[in-house]
mmCIF file of C-alpha atoms in Angstrom:
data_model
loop_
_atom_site.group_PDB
_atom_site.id
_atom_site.type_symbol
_atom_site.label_atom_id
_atom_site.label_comp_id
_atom_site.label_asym_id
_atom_site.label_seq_id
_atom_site.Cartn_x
_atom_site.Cartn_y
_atom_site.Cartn_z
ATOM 1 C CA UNK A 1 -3.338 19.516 -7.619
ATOM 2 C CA UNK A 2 -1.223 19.247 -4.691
ATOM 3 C CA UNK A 3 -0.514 15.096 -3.524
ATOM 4 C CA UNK A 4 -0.507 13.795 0.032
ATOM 5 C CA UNK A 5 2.104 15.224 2.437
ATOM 6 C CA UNK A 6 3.054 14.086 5.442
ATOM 7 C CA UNK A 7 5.802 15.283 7.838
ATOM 8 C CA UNK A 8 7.963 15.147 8.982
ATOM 9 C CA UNK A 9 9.662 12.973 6.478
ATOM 10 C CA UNK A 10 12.544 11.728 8.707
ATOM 11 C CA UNK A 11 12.598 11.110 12.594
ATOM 12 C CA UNK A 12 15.051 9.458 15.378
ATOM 13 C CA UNK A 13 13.193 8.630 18.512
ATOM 14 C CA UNK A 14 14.560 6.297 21.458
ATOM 15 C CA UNK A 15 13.181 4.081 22.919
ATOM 16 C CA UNK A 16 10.154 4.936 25.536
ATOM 17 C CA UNK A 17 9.300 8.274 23.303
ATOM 18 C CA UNK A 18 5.966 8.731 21.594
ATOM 19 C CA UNK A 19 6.102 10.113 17.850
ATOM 20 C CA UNK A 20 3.475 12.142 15.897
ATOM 21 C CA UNK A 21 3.460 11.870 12.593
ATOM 22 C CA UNK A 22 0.973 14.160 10.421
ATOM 23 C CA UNK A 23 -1.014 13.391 6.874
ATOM 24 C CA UNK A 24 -2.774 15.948 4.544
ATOM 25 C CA UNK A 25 -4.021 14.369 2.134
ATOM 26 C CA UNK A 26 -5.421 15.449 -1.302
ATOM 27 C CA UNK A 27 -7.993 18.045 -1.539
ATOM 28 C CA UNK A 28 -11.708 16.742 -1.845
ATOM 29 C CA UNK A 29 -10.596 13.474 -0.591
ATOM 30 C CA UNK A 30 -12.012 12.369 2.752
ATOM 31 C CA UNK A 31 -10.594 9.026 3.694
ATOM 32 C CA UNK A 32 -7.246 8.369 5.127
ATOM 33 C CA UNK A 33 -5.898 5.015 5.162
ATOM 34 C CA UNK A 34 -2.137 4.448 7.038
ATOM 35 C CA UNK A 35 0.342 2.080 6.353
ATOM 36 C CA UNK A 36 3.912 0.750 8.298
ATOM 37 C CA UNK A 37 6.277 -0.713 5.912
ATOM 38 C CA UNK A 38 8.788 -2.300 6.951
ATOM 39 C CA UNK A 39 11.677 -4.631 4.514
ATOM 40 C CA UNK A 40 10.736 -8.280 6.787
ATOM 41 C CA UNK A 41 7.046 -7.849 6.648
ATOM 42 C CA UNK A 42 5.797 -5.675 3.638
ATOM 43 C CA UNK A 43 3.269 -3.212 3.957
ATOM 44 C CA UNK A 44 0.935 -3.807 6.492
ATOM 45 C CA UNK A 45 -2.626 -1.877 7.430
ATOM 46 C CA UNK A 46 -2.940 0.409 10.626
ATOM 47 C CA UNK A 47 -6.170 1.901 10.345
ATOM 48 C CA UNK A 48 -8.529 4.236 8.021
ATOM 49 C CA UNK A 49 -10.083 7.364 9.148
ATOM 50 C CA UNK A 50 -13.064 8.537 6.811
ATOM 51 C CA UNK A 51 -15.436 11.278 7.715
ATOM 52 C CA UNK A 52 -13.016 11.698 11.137
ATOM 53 C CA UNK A 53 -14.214 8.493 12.535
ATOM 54 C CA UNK A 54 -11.791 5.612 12.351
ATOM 55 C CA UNK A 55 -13.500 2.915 9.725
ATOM 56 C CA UNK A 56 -11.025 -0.157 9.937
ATOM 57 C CA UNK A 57 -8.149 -0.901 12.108
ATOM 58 C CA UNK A 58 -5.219 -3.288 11.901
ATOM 59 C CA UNK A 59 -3.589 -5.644 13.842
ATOM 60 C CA UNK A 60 -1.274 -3.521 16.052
ATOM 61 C CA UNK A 61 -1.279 -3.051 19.445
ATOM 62 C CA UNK A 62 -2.908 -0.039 21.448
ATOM 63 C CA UNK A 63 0.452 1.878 21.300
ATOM 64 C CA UNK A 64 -0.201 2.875 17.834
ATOM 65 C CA UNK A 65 -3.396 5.757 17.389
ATOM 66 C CA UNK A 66 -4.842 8.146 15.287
ATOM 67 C CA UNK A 67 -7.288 10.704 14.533
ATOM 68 C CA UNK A 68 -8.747 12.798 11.576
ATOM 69 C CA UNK A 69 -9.567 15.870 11.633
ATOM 70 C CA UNK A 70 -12.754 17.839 10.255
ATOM 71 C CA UNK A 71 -10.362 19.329 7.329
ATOM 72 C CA UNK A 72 -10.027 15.723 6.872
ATOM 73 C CA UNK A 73 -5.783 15.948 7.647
ATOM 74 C CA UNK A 74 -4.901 12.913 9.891
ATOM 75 C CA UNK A 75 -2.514 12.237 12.750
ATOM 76 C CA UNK A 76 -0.869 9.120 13.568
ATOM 77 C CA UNK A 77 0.855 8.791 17.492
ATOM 78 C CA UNK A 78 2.699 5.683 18.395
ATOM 79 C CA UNK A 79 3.589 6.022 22.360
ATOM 80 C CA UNK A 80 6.131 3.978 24.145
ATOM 81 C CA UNK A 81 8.584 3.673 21.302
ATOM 82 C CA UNK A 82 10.428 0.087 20.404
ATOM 83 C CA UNK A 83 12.742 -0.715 18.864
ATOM 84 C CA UNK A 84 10.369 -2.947 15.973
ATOM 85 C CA UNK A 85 8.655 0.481 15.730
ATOM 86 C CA UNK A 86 11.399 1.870 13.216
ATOM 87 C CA UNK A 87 9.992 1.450 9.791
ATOM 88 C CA UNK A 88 8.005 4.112 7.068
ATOM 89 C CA UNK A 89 4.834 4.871 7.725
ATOM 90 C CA UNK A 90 2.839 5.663 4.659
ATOM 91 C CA UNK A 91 -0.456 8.012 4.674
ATOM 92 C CA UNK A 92 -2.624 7.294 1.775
ATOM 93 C CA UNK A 93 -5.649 9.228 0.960
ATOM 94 C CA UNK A 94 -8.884 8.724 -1.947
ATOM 95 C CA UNK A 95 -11.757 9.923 -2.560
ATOM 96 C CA UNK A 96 -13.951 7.041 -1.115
ATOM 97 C CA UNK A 97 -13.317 4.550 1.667
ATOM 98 C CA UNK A 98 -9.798 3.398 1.032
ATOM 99 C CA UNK A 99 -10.811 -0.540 0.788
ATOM 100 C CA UNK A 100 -12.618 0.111 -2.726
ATOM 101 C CA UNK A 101 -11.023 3.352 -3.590
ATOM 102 C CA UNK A 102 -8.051 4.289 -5.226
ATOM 103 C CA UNK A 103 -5.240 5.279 -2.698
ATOM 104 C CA UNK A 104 -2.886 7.999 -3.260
ATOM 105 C CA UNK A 105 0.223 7.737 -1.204
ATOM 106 C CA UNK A 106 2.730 10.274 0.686
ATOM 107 C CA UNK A 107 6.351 9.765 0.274
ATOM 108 C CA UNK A 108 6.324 8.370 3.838
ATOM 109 C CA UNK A 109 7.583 9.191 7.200
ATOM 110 C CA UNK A 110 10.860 7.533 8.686
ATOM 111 C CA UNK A 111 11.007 6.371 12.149
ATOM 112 C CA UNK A 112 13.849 5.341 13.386
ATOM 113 C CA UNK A 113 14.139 3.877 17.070
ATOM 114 C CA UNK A 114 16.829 3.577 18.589
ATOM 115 C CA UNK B 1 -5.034 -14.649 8.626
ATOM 116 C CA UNK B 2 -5.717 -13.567 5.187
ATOM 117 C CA UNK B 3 -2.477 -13.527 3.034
ATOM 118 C CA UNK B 4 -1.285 -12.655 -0.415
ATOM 119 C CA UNK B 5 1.011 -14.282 -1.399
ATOM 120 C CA UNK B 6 3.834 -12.958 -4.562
ATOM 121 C CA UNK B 7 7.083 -14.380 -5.540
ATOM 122 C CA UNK B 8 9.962 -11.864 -4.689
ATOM 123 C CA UNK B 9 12.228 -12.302 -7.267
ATOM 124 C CA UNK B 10 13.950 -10.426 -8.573
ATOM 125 C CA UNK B 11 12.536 -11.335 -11.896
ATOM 126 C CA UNK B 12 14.739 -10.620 -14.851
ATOM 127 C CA UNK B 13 13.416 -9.729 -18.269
ATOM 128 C CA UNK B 14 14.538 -8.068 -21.632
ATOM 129 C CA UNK B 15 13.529 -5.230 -22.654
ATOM 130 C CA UNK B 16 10.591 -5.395 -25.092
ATOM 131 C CA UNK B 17 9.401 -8.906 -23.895
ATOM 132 C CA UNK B 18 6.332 -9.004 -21.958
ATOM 133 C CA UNK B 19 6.770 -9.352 -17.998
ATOM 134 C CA UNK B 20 4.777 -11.730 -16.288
ATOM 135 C CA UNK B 21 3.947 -10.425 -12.171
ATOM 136 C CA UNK B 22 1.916 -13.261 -10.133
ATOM 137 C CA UNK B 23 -0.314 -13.236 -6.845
ATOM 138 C CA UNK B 24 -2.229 -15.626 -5.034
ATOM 139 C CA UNK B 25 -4.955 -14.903 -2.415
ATOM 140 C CA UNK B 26 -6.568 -16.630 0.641
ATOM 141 C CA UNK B 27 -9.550 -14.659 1.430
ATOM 142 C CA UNK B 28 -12.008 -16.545 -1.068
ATOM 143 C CA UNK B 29 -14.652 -13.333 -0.272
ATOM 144 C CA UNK B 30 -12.123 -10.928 -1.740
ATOM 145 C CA UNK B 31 -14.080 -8.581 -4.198
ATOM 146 C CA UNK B 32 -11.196 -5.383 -5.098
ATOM 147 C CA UNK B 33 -7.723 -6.386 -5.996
ATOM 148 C CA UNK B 34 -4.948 -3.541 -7.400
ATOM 149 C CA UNK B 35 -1.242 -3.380 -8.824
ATOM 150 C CA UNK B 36 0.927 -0.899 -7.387
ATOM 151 C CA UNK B 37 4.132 -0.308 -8.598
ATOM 152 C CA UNK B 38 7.049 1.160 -5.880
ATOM 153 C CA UNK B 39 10.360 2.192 -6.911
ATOM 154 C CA UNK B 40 13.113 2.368 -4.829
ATOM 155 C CA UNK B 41 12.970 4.952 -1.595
ATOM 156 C CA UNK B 42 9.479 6.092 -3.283
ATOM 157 C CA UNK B 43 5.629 5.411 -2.360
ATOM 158 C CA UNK B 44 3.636 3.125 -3.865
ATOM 159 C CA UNK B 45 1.357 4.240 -7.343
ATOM 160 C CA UNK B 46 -1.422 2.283 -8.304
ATOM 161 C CA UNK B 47 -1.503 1.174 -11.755
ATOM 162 C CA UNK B 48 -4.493 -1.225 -12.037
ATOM 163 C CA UNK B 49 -7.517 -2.251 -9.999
ATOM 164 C CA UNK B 50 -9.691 -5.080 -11.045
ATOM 165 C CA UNK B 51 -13.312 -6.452 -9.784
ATOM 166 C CA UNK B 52 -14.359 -9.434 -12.273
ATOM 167 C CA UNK B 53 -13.306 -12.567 -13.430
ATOM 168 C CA UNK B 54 -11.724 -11.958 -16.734
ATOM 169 C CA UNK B 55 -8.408 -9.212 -18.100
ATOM 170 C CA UNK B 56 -8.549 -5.481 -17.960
ATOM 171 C CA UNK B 57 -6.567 -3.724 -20.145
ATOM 172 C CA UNK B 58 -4.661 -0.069 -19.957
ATOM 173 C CA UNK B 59 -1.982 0.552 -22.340
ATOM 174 C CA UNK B 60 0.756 -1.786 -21.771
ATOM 175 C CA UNK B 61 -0.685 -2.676 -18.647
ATOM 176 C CA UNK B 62 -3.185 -5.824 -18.786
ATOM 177 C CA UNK B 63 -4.410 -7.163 -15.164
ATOM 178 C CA UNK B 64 -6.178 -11.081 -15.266
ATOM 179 C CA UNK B 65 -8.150 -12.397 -12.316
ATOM 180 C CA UNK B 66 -9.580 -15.841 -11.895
ATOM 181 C CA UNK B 67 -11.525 -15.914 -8.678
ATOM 182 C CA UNK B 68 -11.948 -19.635 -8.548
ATOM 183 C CA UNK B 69 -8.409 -19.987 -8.400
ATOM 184 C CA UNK B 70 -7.702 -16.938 -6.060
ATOM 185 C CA UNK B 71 -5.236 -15.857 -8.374
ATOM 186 C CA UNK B 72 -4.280 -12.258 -9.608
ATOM 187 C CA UNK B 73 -1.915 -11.142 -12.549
ATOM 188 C CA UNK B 74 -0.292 -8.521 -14.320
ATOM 189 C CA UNK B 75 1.610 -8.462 -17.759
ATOM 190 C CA UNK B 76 3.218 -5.443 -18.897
ATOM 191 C CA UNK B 77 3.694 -5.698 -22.568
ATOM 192 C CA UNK B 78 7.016 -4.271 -24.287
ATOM 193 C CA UNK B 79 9.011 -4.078 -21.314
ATOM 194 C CA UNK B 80 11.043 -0.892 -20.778
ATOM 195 C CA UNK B 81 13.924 -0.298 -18.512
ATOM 196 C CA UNK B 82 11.427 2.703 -16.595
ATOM 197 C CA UNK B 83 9.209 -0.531 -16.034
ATOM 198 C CA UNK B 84 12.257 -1.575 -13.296
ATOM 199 C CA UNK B 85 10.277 -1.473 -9.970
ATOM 200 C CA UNK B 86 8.639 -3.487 -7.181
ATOM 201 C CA UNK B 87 5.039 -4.457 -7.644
ATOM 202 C CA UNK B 88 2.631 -5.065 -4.814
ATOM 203 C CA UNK B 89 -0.489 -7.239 -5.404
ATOM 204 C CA UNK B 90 -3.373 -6.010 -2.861
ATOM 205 C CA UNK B 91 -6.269 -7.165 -1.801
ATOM 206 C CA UNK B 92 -9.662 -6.216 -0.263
ATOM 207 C CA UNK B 93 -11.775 -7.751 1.507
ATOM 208 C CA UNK B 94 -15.693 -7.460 0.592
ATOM 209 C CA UNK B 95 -16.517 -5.487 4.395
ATOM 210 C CA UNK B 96 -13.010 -4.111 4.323
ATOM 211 C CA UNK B 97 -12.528 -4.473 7.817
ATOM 212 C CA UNK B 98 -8.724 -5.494 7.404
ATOM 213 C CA UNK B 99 -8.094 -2.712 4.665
ATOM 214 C CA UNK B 100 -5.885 -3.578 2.389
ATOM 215 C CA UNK B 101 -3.752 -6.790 2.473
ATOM 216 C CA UNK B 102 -0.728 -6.648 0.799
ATOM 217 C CA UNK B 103 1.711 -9.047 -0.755
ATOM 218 C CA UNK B 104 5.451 -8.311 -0.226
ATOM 219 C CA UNK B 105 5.899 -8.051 -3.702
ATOM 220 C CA UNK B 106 7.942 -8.970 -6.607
ATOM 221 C CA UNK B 107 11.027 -7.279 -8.116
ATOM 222 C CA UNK B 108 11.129 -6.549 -11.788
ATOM 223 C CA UNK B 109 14.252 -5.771 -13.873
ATOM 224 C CA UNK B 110 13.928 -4.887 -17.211
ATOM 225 C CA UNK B 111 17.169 -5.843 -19.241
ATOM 226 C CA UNK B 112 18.299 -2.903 -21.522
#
């Protein structure tokens, strides 16, 4: 059974750039939860997509965006790059909503900003 | 703000002694709490969830959670060098709006 992929796995954007970063996640499994990690503040929520409607969201600003499609992949978009923008972004998918569910994770995606 | 808190270590133990992970939580309506393990330049895994007061058990693996004192644990038992890894302590809120909240977890080293 294939895992989660997301690509691209490594990216260098500038500043002012918009990035779109892409999530399939496991087969059969409709919610898709993503994740910035970063070394200062951990791993921190963005939002959840389950059913292609966005369940939760995070506390990040309007820059950051995503969708989900009806195969249940997801995309995450971040517009108007900064430099506090460069971190991995994780895609995690399971079988229920992510909050009670058990989350598989991707091996990431690597912004960096410069 | 809802926060979970985890000593960073690094946190040193032999191999075959029993490792000791700790986490503290602020939300007192939390109802789901997990262990993930990271290694280095990999994803997180998740290696125990937990609902009620009390320990859950899973090979080596034993998770303990005391809600009254907003506290989560994990003890891996006969340490092993492959045990060498990050853990994250998460936590969910019972409507989940936040997703999951989690701690900046501690670093384990297993001494061969």
């Amino acid at each position: 059974k294939a895992g989660v992929t997301q690509t691209p796995r490594y990216l260098i954007k500038t500043r002012g750039q918009q990035v779109t970063l892409s999530c399939s996640p496991i087969s059969g499994h409709r919610s898709v939860s993503w994740y910035q990690q970063t070394p200062g503040q951990g791993l921190q929520f963005l939002f959840e997509y389950f059913s292609e409607t966005q369940r939760n969201k995070g506390n990040f600003p309007g820059r950051f965006s995503g969708r989900q499609f009806s195969n249940s992949r997801s995309e995450m978009n971040v517009s108007t790059l900064e430099l506090g923008d460069s971190a991995l972004y994780l895609c995690a998918s399971s079988l229920g909503t992510g909050v009670t569910g058990e989350l598989f994770f991707g091996e990431g995606s690597r912004l960096t900003v410069l | 703000q809802k926060e979970v808190e985890q000593n960073s270590g690094p946190l040193s133990v032999p191999e075959g002694a029993i490792a000791s992970l700790n986490c503290t939580y602020s939300d007192r309506v939390s109802q789901s709490f997990f262990w993930y393990r990271q290694y280095s330049g990999k994803s997180p895994e998740l290696i125990m969830s937990i609902y009620s007061n009390g320990d859950k058990e899973d090979g080596r693996f034993t998770a303990q959670l005391n809600k009254a004192s907003q506290y989560v644990s994990l003890l891996i038992r006969d340490s092993q060098p492959s045990d060498s890894a990050t853990y994250l302590c998460a936590v969910a809120s019972g409507g989940g709006a936040d997703g999951l909240t989690f701690g900046k977890g501690t670093h384990l080293i297993i001494q061969p």
